[in-house]
C-alpha positions as a Markdown table, in Angstrom:
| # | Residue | x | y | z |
|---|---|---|---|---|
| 1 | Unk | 18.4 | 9.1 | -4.7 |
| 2 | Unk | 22.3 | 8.7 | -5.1 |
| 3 | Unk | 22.1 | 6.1 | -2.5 |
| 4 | Unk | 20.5 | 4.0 | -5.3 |
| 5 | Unk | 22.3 | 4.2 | -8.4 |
| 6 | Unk | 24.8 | 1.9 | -9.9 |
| 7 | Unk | 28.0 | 2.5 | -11.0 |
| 8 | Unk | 27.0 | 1.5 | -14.6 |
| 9 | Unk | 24.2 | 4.4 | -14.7 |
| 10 | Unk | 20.6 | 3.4 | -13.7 |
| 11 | Unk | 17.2 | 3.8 | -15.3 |
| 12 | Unk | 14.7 | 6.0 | -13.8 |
| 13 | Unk | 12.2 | 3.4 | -13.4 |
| 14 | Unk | 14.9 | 1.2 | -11.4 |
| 15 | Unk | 15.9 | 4.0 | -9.2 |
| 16 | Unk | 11.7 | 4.5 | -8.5 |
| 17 | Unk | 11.1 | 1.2 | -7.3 |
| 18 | Unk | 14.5 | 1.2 | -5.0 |
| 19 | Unk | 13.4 | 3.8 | -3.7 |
| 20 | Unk | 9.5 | 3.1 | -3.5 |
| 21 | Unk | 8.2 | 6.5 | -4.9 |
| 22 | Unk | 6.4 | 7.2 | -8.3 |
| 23 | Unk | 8.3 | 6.7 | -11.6 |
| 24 | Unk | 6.8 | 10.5 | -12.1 |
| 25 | Unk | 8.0 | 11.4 | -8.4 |
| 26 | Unk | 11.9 | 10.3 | -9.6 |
| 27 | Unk | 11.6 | 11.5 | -12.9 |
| 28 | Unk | 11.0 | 14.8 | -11.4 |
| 29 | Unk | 13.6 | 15.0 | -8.8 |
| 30 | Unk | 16.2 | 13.6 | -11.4 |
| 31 | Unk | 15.6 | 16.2 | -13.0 |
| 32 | Unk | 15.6 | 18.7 | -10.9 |
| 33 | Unk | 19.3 | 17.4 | -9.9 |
| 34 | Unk | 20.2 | 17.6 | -14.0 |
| 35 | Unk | 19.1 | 21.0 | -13.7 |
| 36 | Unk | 21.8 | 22.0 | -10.5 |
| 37 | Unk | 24.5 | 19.8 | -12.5 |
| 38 | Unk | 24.5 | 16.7 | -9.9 |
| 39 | Unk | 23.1 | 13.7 | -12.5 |
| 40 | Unk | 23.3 | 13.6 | -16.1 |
| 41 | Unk | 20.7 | 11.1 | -18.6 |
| 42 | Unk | 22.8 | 9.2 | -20.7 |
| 43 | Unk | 21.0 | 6.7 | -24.1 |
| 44 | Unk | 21.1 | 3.6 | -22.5 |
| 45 | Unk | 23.4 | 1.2 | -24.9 |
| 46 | Unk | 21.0 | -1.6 | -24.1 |
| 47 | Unk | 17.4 | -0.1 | -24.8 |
| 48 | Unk | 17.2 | 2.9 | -26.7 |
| 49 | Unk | 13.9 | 3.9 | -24.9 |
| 50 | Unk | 15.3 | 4.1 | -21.9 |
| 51 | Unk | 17.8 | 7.0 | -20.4 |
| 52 | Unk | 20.7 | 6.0 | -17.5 |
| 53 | Unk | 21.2 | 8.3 | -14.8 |
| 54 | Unk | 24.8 | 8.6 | -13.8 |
| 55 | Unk | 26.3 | 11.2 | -11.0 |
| 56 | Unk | 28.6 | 14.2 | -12.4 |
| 57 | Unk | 31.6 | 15.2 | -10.6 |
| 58 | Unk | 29.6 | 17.3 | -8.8 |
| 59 | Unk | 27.3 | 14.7 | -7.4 |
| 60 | Unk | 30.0 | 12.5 | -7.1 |
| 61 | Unk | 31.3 | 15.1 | -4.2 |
| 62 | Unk | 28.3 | 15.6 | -2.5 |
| 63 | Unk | 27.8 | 11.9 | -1.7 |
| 64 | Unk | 30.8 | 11.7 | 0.0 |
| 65 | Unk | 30.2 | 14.3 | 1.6 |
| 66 | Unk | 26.6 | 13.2 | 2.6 |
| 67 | Unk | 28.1 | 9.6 | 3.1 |
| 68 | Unk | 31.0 | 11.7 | 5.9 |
| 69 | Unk | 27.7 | 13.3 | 7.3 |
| 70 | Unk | 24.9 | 10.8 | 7.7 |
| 71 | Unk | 26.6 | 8.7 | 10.6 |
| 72 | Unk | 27.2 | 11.7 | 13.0 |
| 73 | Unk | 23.4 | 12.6 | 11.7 |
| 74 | Unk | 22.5 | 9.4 | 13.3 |
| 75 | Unk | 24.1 | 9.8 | 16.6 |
| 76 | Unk | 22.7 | 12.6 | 17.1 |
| 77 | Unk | 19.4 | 12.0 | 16.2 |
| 78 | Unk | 19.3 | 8.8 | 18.7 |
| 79 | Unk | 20.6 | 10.5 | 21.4 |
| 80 | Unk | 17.9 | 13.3 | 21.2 |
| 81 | Unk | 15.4 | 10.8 | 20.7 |
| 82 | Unk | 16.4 | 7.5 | 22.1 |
| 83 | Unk | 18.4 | 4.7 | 20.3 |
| 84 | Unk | 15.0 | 2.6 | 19.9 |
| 85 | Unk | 13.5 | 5.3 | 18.1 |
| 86 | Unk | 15.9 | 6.4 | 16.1 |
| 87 | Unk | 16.1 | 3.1 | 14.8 |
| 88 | Unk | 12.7 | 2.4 | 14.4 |
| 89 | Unk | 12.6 | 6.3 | 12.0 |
| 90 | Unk | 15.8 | 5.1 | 10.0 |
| 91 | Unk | 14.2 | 1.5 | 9.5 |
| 92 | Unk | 16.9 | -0.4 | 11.1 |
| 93 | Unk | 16.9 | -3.9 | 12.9 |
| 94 | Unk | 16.1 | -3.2 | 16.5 |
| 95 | Unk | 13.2 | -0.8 | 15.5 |
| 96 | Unk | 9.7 | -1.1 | 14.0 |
| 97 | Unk | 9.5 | 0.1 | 10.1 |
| 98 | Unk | 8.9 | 3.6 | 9.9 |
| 99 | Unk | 4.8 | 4.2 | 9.8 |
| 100 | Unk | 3.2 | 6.5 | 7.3 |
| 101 | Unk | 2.6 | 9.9 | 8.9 |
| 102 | Unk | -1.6 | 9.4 | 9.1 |
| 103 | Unk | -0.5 | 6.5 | 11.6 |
| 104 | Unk | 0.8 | 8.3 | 14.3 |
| 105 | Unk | -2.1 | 9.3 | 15.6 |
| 106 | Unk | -2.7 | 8.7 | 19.2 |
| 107 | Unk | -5.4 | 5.9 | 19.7 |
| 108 | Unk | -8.8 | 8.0 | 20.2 |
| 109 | Unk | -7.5 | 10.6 | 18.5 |
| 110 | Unk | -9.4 | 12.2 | 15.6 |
| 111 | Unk | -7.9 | 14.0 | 12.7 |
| 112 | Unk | -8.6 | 17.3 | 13.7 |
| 113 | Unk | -11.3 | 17.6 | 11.1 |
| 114 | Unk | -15.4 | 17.8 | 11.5 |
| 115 | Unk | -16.9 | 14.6 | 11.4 |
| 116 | Unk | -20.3 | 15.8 | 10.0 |
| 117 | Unk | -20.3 | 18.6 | 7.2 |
| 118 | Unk | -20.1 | 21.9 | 8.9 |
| 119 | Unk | -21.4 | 25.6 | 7.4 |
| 120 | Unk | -18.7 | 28.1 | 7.8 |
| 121 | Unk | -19.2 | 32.0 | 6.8 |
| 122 | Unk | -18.8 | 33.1 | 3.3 |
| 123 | Unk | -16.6 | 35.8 | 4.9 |
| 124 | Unk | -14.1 | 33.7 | 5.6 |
| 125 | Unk | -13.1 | 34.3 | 1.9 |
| 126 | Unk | -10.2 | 31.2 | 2.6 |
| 127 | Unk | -12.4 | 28.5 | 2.6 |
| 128 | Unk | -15.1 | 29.8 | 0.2 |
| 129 | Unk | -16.0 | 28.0 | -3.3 |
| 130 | Unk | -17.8 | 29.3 | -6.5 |
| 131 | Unk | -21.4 | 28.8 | -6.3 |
| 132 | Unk | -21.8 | 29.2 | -2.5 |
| 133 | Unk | -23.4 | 33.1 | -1.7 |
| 134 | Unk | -23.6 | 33.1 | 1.8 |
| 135 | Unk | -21.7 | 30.1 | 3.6 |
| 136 | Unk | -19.3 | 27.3 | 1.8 |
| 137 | Unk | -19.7 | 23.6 | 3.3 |
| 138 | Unk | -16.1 | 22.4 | 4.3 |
| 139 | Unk | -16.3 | 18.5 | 4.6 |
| 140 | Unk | -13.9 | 15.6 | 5.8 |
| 141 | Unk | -10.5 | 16.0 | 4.8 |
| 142 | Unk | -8.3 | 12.8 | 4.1 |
């Protein structure tokens, strides 16, 4: 997230779509961070809707440490798993965009799940459901 704010102080919704997550998902993790002292929500002076998220001192010092960090991250990560990969996970040039998790399925493959709708025993008090006295019918799950 500190990877995408301004110097100015950006809005919550602006950091959301840099970073291509929820408005609710960055709301939450921004404040989280206000919580541990690494971001504070100013008014903004422009809308008085809207809130700017600036870094404190403390945030301030863990970016540069995280900024001293990441490239050594990176070496190391290619060599363990190949240049060509590691690009391709980071979603550099010289690498295919990363691919959602569900994707990396080998071809053939299924998802590990029953196709059909299977009975399972009511024992197996994990998977039970109200309303189901002796077995509990465990579907597809996506």
């Amino acid at each position: 997230m500190f990877q995408y704010l301004d110097d100015t102080g950006t809005t919550v919704t602006a950091l959301a779509e840099r970073a291509q997550v929820t408005k609710q998902a960055m709301a939450e993790l921004v404040q989280h961070l206000e919580a541990h002292g690494y971001v504070t929500r100013t008014p903004d002076p422009t809308d008085r809707r809207a809130k700017l998220v600036r870094p404190t001192d403390r945030g301030r010092e863990l970016l540069a440490i995280a900024r001293e960090l990441v490239p050594a991250l990176d070496e190391r990560v290619s060599r363990i798993i190949g240049a060509e990969r590691g690009a391709r996970a980071q979603g550099r040039p010289g690498g295919d965009p990363p691919r959602h998790r569900r994707d990396r399925r080998r071809p053939g493959r299924g998802s590990g799940f029953p196709r059909s709708l299977t009975t399972v025993p009511a024992r197996n008090r994990a998977f039970s459901t109200r309303g189901c006295a002796n077995s509990t019918i465990v579907g597809k799950h996506r």
